[in-house]
Structure formats: C-alpha cells, structure tokens
C-alpha cells in the first residue's frame, strides 16, 4: 500500500470516500494504528493530557512534540504523519511558525503540520505553504484557547458564531491549508462548511458529514478517563485489560507461580 499523501486528501474528497485519522504518540501504538490501515496519524498536542498527565495542552513544548513525532514516524509505514504545533510555537510570529513547523519536517520527518486558529493565523499558513510545509488548519473548539473560551465548549452555536466559522474556514482554505479540522461544532454547520470548501474537512465532535474523522487514540481505547467528551466513542477498554493482567502478575509472584519452570533456565 503506498503512503497516504496530501494529494490523497483531495482525491478522497472528490471520490466521496471518508478519510480516517487517529492520534498516536509513540512507536508501539503508531505501529498498531498504521497496521490497521488508518490514513493519517496526528501526533497531537493532546499528548500533554493523555500521555504527560497535564490539565490541558498548554505546557507541551516543541522539543517534546519532536521527540514523540520521531517515534511515530519510525513506526508509520503507510500512514501520513502530521505534527501538531504546540502552544506558543507559532502564535508569537510568522518567523517562529515557519522555523518550528520546519523542525517537524526536517527533524522528525512528518509530512505536514497542524495549527489552531483561523484568520489570526492566515499569514502563518500562507508563509508555511510558500515554504513547502503543508498545513492542516483547526477551527471551532481550539483547545489552546481554553482560557479565552472559558472551557471546552461547543462552538458556532449562534447564527453569528456559525457565520464567523464559515468565514474562517474560507480564510484558511484561501491561505493555502490542504485540509481543515473542525472540532466540537454543530453537525449542520460542519455539513455547510464541508459542502462549501474544496479542501477536505476532518471532524472531531462535528458530526457525520465531514470528509473524514479523527479521535484521540487514548479515548478510543479507553486509556484516558479524566475527561471524556460526548463525541468520544470508546471502542475498547484497554485500561481494564491492563489492570487485570498486572494484578494477575502481582498475585502469581506473591503465590510463587511466576516464574514457573517454563520461564526459567536449567
Ligand atoms: O491534539 C490533538 O489530538 C487534536 C485533536 C483535535 C485530534 O488536535
């Protein structure tokens, strides 16, 4: 199977085929996601919450993102890998944005980057695209804006907010983004944006009409319990499985049944 590329994003939209995307942050899980045939792996800054145990995504640094992106790129044989720009790696200036986005492609080997925001990052998107750094935009609920938004809330609910989001979607498309991620917005609004744009939309909490879907891996696998949004579907409960295995291991050591002869040398 050839590697998924930015061109396949457009091709799938034209052919009305859904784009599949999932996050991963390390080698073993990225290998599983890749083997499952997922089109795109996002090394999301959500790792701040689901891997590092922070309250939100704001503490994640560029160096940490590069560290995780390298592991994922090593594992992904067919999936396209996208690096997520962490808080304050691009907001400060267009120059910082290009430098840090470039690090993802140059040091980690990702094929593209994602950044949060609409009109306020249009110049950043233009400059990156001009420098041959493919950009996925991210509008709607943008977790790096948690303090301005006052929490993780559904966006675009009023007529005015919806109109603004449609405008923002067009702005990021015109700036050169190859795709736009829509987070936590009403499904009819996502449908309208998806129909109006020529670039594909990827939804998370944006309903069924998007051109593709993404979830945070640890939510899907039941490995993160602290905050489970309504849009998450838990496809497995790996925490329960892991707990069972580790408890059995502990019991077997205490009872003297592990290691047995089978795990011992003569
Ligand atoms: O960081 C992340 O995992 C994201 C999600 C919206 C997929 O941006």
Short mmCIF file of N, CA, C and O in Angstrom, two decimals, residues 45 57-62 65 84-101 104 113-125 128 138 142-148:
data_model
loop_
_atom_site.label_atom_id
_atom_site.label_comp_id
_atom_site.label_asym_id
_atom_site.label_seq_id
_atom_site.Cartn_x
_atom_site.Cartn_y
_atom_site.Cartn_z
N UNK A 45 -1.02 17.54 20.16
CA UNK A 45 -0.54 18.08 21.43
C UNK A 45 -1.45 17.62 22.57
O UNK A 45 -1.18 17.90 23.74
N UNK A 57 -3.48 21.28 27.24
CA UNK A 57 -2.38 21.08 26.28
C UNK A 57 -1.32 22.19 26.33
O UNK A 57 -0.30 22.08 25.66
N UNK A 58 -1.56 23.22 27.11
CA UNK A 58 -0.68 24.40 27.05
C UNK A 58 0.79 24.15 27.44
O UNK A 58 1.68 24.79 26.86
N UNK A 59 1.10 23.27 28.39
CA UNK A 59 2.52 23.12 28.77
C UNK A 59 3.39 22.41 27.73
O UNK A 59 4.62 22.43 27.86
N UNK A 60 2.80 21.78 26.72
CA UNK A 60 3.60 20.97 25.79
C UNK A 60 4.59 21.85 25.01
O UNK A 60 4.23 22.92 24.52
N UNK A 61 5.83 21.37 24.90
CA UNK A 61 6.86 22.16 24.21
C UNK A 61 7.14 21.59 22.81
O UNK A 61 6.80 20.44 22.52
N UNK A 62 7.81 22.39 22.03
CA UNK A 62 8.18 21.99 20.68
C UNK A 62 9.14 20.79 20.72
O UNK A 62 9.00 19.83 19.96
N UNK A 65 7.23 17.67 21.33
CA UNK A 65 6.49 17.24 20.14
C UNK A 65 7.43 16.55 19.14
O UNK A 65 7.06 15.54 18.54
N UNK A 84 1.60 18.29 15.30
CA UNK A 84 0.71 19.34 15.81
C UNK A 84 1.55 20.46 16.46
O UNK A 84 2.35 20.18 17.37
N UNK A 85 1.37 21.69 16.02
CA UNK A 85 2.16 22.81 16.56
C UNK A 85 1.67 23.13 17.98
O UNK A 85 0.50 23.47 18.17
N UNK A 86 2.55 23.03 18.99
CA UNK A 86 2.10 23.29 20.37
C UNK A 86 1.94 24.78 20.66
O UNK A 86 2.43 25.62 19.89
N UNK A 87 1.30 25.05 21.77
CA UNK A 87 1.03 26.43 22.20
C UNK A 87 2.32 27.25 22.24
O UNK A 87 3.32 26.81 22.82
N UNK A 88 2.29 28.41 21.62
CA UNK A 88 3.39 29.39 21.59
C UNK A 88 4.55 28.98 20.68
O UNK A 88 5.65 29.54 20.78
N UNK A 89 4.30 27.99 19.80
CA UNK A 89 5.34 27.66 18.83
C UNK A 89 5.09 28.41 17.53
O UNK A 89 5.92 28.37 16.62
N UNK A 90 3.92 29.06 17.41
CA UNK A 90 3.60 29.78 16.16
C UNK A 90 2.86 31.11 16.41
O UNK A 90 2.90 32.00 15.58
N UNK A 91 2.22 31.25 17.57
CA UNK A 91 1.42 32.45 17.82
C UNK A 91 2.28 33.72 17.83
O UNK A 91 1.84 34.80 17.45
N UNK A 92 3.54 33.58 18.30
CA UNK A 92 4.40 34.74 18.52
C UNK A 92 4.77 35.48 17.23
O UNK A 92 4.82 36.71 17.22
N UNK A 93 5.04 34.76 16.14
CA UNK A 93 5.38 35.42 14.88
C UNK A 93 5.36 34.42 13.73
O UNK A 93 5.46 33.20 13.94
N UNK A 94 5.27 34.96 12.52
CA UNK A 94 5.30 34.10 11.33
C UNK A 94 6.67 33.41 11.24
O UNK A 94 6.77 32.24 10.87
N UNK A 95 7.73 34.13 11.64
CA UNK A 95 9.09 33.56 11.58
C UNK A 95 9.20 32.35 12.50
O UNK A 95 9.71 31.30 12.11
N UNK A 96 8.70 32.50 13.75
CA UNK A 96 8.72 31.37 14.69
C UNK A 96 7.92 30.20 14.13
O UNK A 96 8.31 29.03 14.26
N UNK A 97 6.79 30.54 13.52
CA UNK A 97 5.90 29.50 12.98
C UNK A 97 6.63 28.68 11.92
O UNK A 97 6.60 27.45 11.94
N UNK A 98 7.28 29.35 11.00
CA UNK A 98 7.99 28.64 9.91
C UNK A 98 9.14 27.82 10.47
O UNK A 98 9.34 26.66 10.11
N UNK A 99 9.88 28.43 11.41
CA UNK A 99 11.03 27.73 11.98
C UNK A 99 10.57 26.44 12.68
O UNK A 99 11.14 25.37 12.50
N UNK A 100 9.54 26.56 13.50
CA UNK A 100 9.08 25.39 14.27
C UNK A 100 8.37 24.36 13.39
O UNK A 100 8.55 23.16 13.58
N UNK A 101 7.58 24.84 12.43
CA UNK A 101 6.93 23.90 11.50
C UNK A 101 8.00 23.15 10.71
O UNK A 101 7.91 21.93 10.52
N UNK A 104 9.42 20.06 12.32
CA UNK A 104 8.65 18.81 12.21
C UNK A 104 9.06 18.03 10.96
O UNK A 104 9.25 16.82 10.99
N UNK A 113 2.02 19.73 8.97
CA UNK A 113 1.80 20.18 10.35
C UNK A 113 0.34 20.61 10.48
O UNK A 113 -0.35 20.85 9.49
N UNK A 114 -0.13 20.68 11.72
CA UNK A 114 -1.47 21.24 12.01
C UNK A 114 -1.29 22.39 12.98
O UNK A 114 -0.41 22.34 13.86
N UNK A 115 -2.09 23.42 12.80
CA UNK A 115 -2.09 24.51 13.79
C UNK A 115 -3.51 25.00 14.03
O UNK A 115 -4.38 24.82 13.19
N UNK A 116 -3.74 25.54 15.22
CA UNK A 116 -5.07 26.00 15.61
C UNK A 116 -5.27 27.47 15.20
O UNK A 116 -4.33 28.26 15.30
N UNK A 117 -6.51 27.79 14.79
CA UNK A 117 -6.83 29.19 14.52
C UNK A 117 -7.31 29.42 13.11
O UNK A 117 -7.13 28.57 12.22
N UNK A 118 -7.94 30.60 12.91
CA UNK A 118 -8.48 30.97 11.60
C UNK A 118 -7.76 32.17 11.03
O UNK A 118 -6.57 32.10 10.74
N UNK A 119 -8.47 33.30 10.97
CA UNK A 119 -7.90 34.50 10.32
C UNK A 119 -6.60 34.95 10.99
O UNK A 119 -5.69 35.44 10.32
N UNK A 120 -6.49 34.73 12.31
CA UNK A 120 -5.29 35.20 13.03
C UNK A 120 -4.03 34.44 12.62
O UNK A 120 -2.92 34.90 12.88
N UNK A 121 -4.20 33.27 11.98
CA UNK A 121 -3.01 32.52 11.54
C UNK A 121 -2.94 32.41 10.01
O UNK A 121 -2.16 31.62 9.48
N UNK A 122 -3.75 33.21 9.33
CA UNK A 122 -3.78 33.14 7.86
C UNK A 122 -2.40 33.45 7.26
O UNK A 122 -1.93 32.75 6.35
N UNK A 123 -1.73 34.46 7.81
CA UNK A 123 -0.40 34.81 7.30
C UNK A 123 0.60 33.68 7.56
O UNK A 123 1.48 33.43 6.74
N UNK A 124 0.44 33.03 8.72
CA UNK A 124 1.33 31.92 9.06
C UNK A 124 1.13 30.78 8.04
O UNK A 124 2.09 30.18 7.56
N UNK A 125 -0.13 30.49 7.75
CA UNK A 125 -0.44 29.40 6.81
C UNK A 125 0.13 29.72 5.43
O UNK A 125 0.75 28.87 4.78
N UNK A 128 3.95 29.33 5.49
CA UNK A 128 4.37 27.92 5.56
C UNK A 128 4.15 27.24 4.21
O UNK A 128 5.01 26.51 3.73
N UNK A 138 -7.17 24.19 11.95
CA UNK A 138 -8.01 23.62 13.02
C UNK A 138 -8.86 24.75 13.59
O UNK A 138 -8.33 25.67 14.21
N UNK A 142 -10.82 25.19 19.81
CA UNK A 142 -9.36 25.09 19.70
C UNK A 142 -8.81 25.03 21.13
O UNK A 142 -8.81 26.03 21.85
N UNK A 143 -8.36 23.83 21.56
CA UNK A 143 -8.01 23.63 22.98
C UNK A 143 -6.93 24.56 23.51
O UNK A 143 -6.89 24.82 24.71
N UNK A 144 -6.07 25.09 22.62
CA UNK A 144 -5.05 26.03 23.11
C UNK A 144 -5.68 27.36 23.53
O UNK A 144 -5.03 28.18 24.17
N UNK A 145 -6.95 27.59 23.14
CA UNK A 145 -7.64 28.85 23.51
C UNK A 145 -8.54 28.62 24.72
O UNK A 145 -9.50 29.38 24.93
N UNK A 146 -8.25 27.60 25.51
CA UNK A 146 -9.15 27.22 26.62
C UNK A 146 -9.47 28.39 27.55
O UNK A 146 -10.61 28.55 27.99
N UNK A 147 -8.48 29.23 27.82
CA UNK A 147 -8.73 30.33 28.76
C UNK A 147 -9.63 31.40 28.15
O UNK A 147 -10.51 31.93 28.82
N UNK A 148 -9.45 31.69 26.85
CA UNK A 148 -10.33 32.67 26.19
C UNK A 148 -11.74 32.09 26.05
O UNK A 148 -12.74 32.78 26.27
#
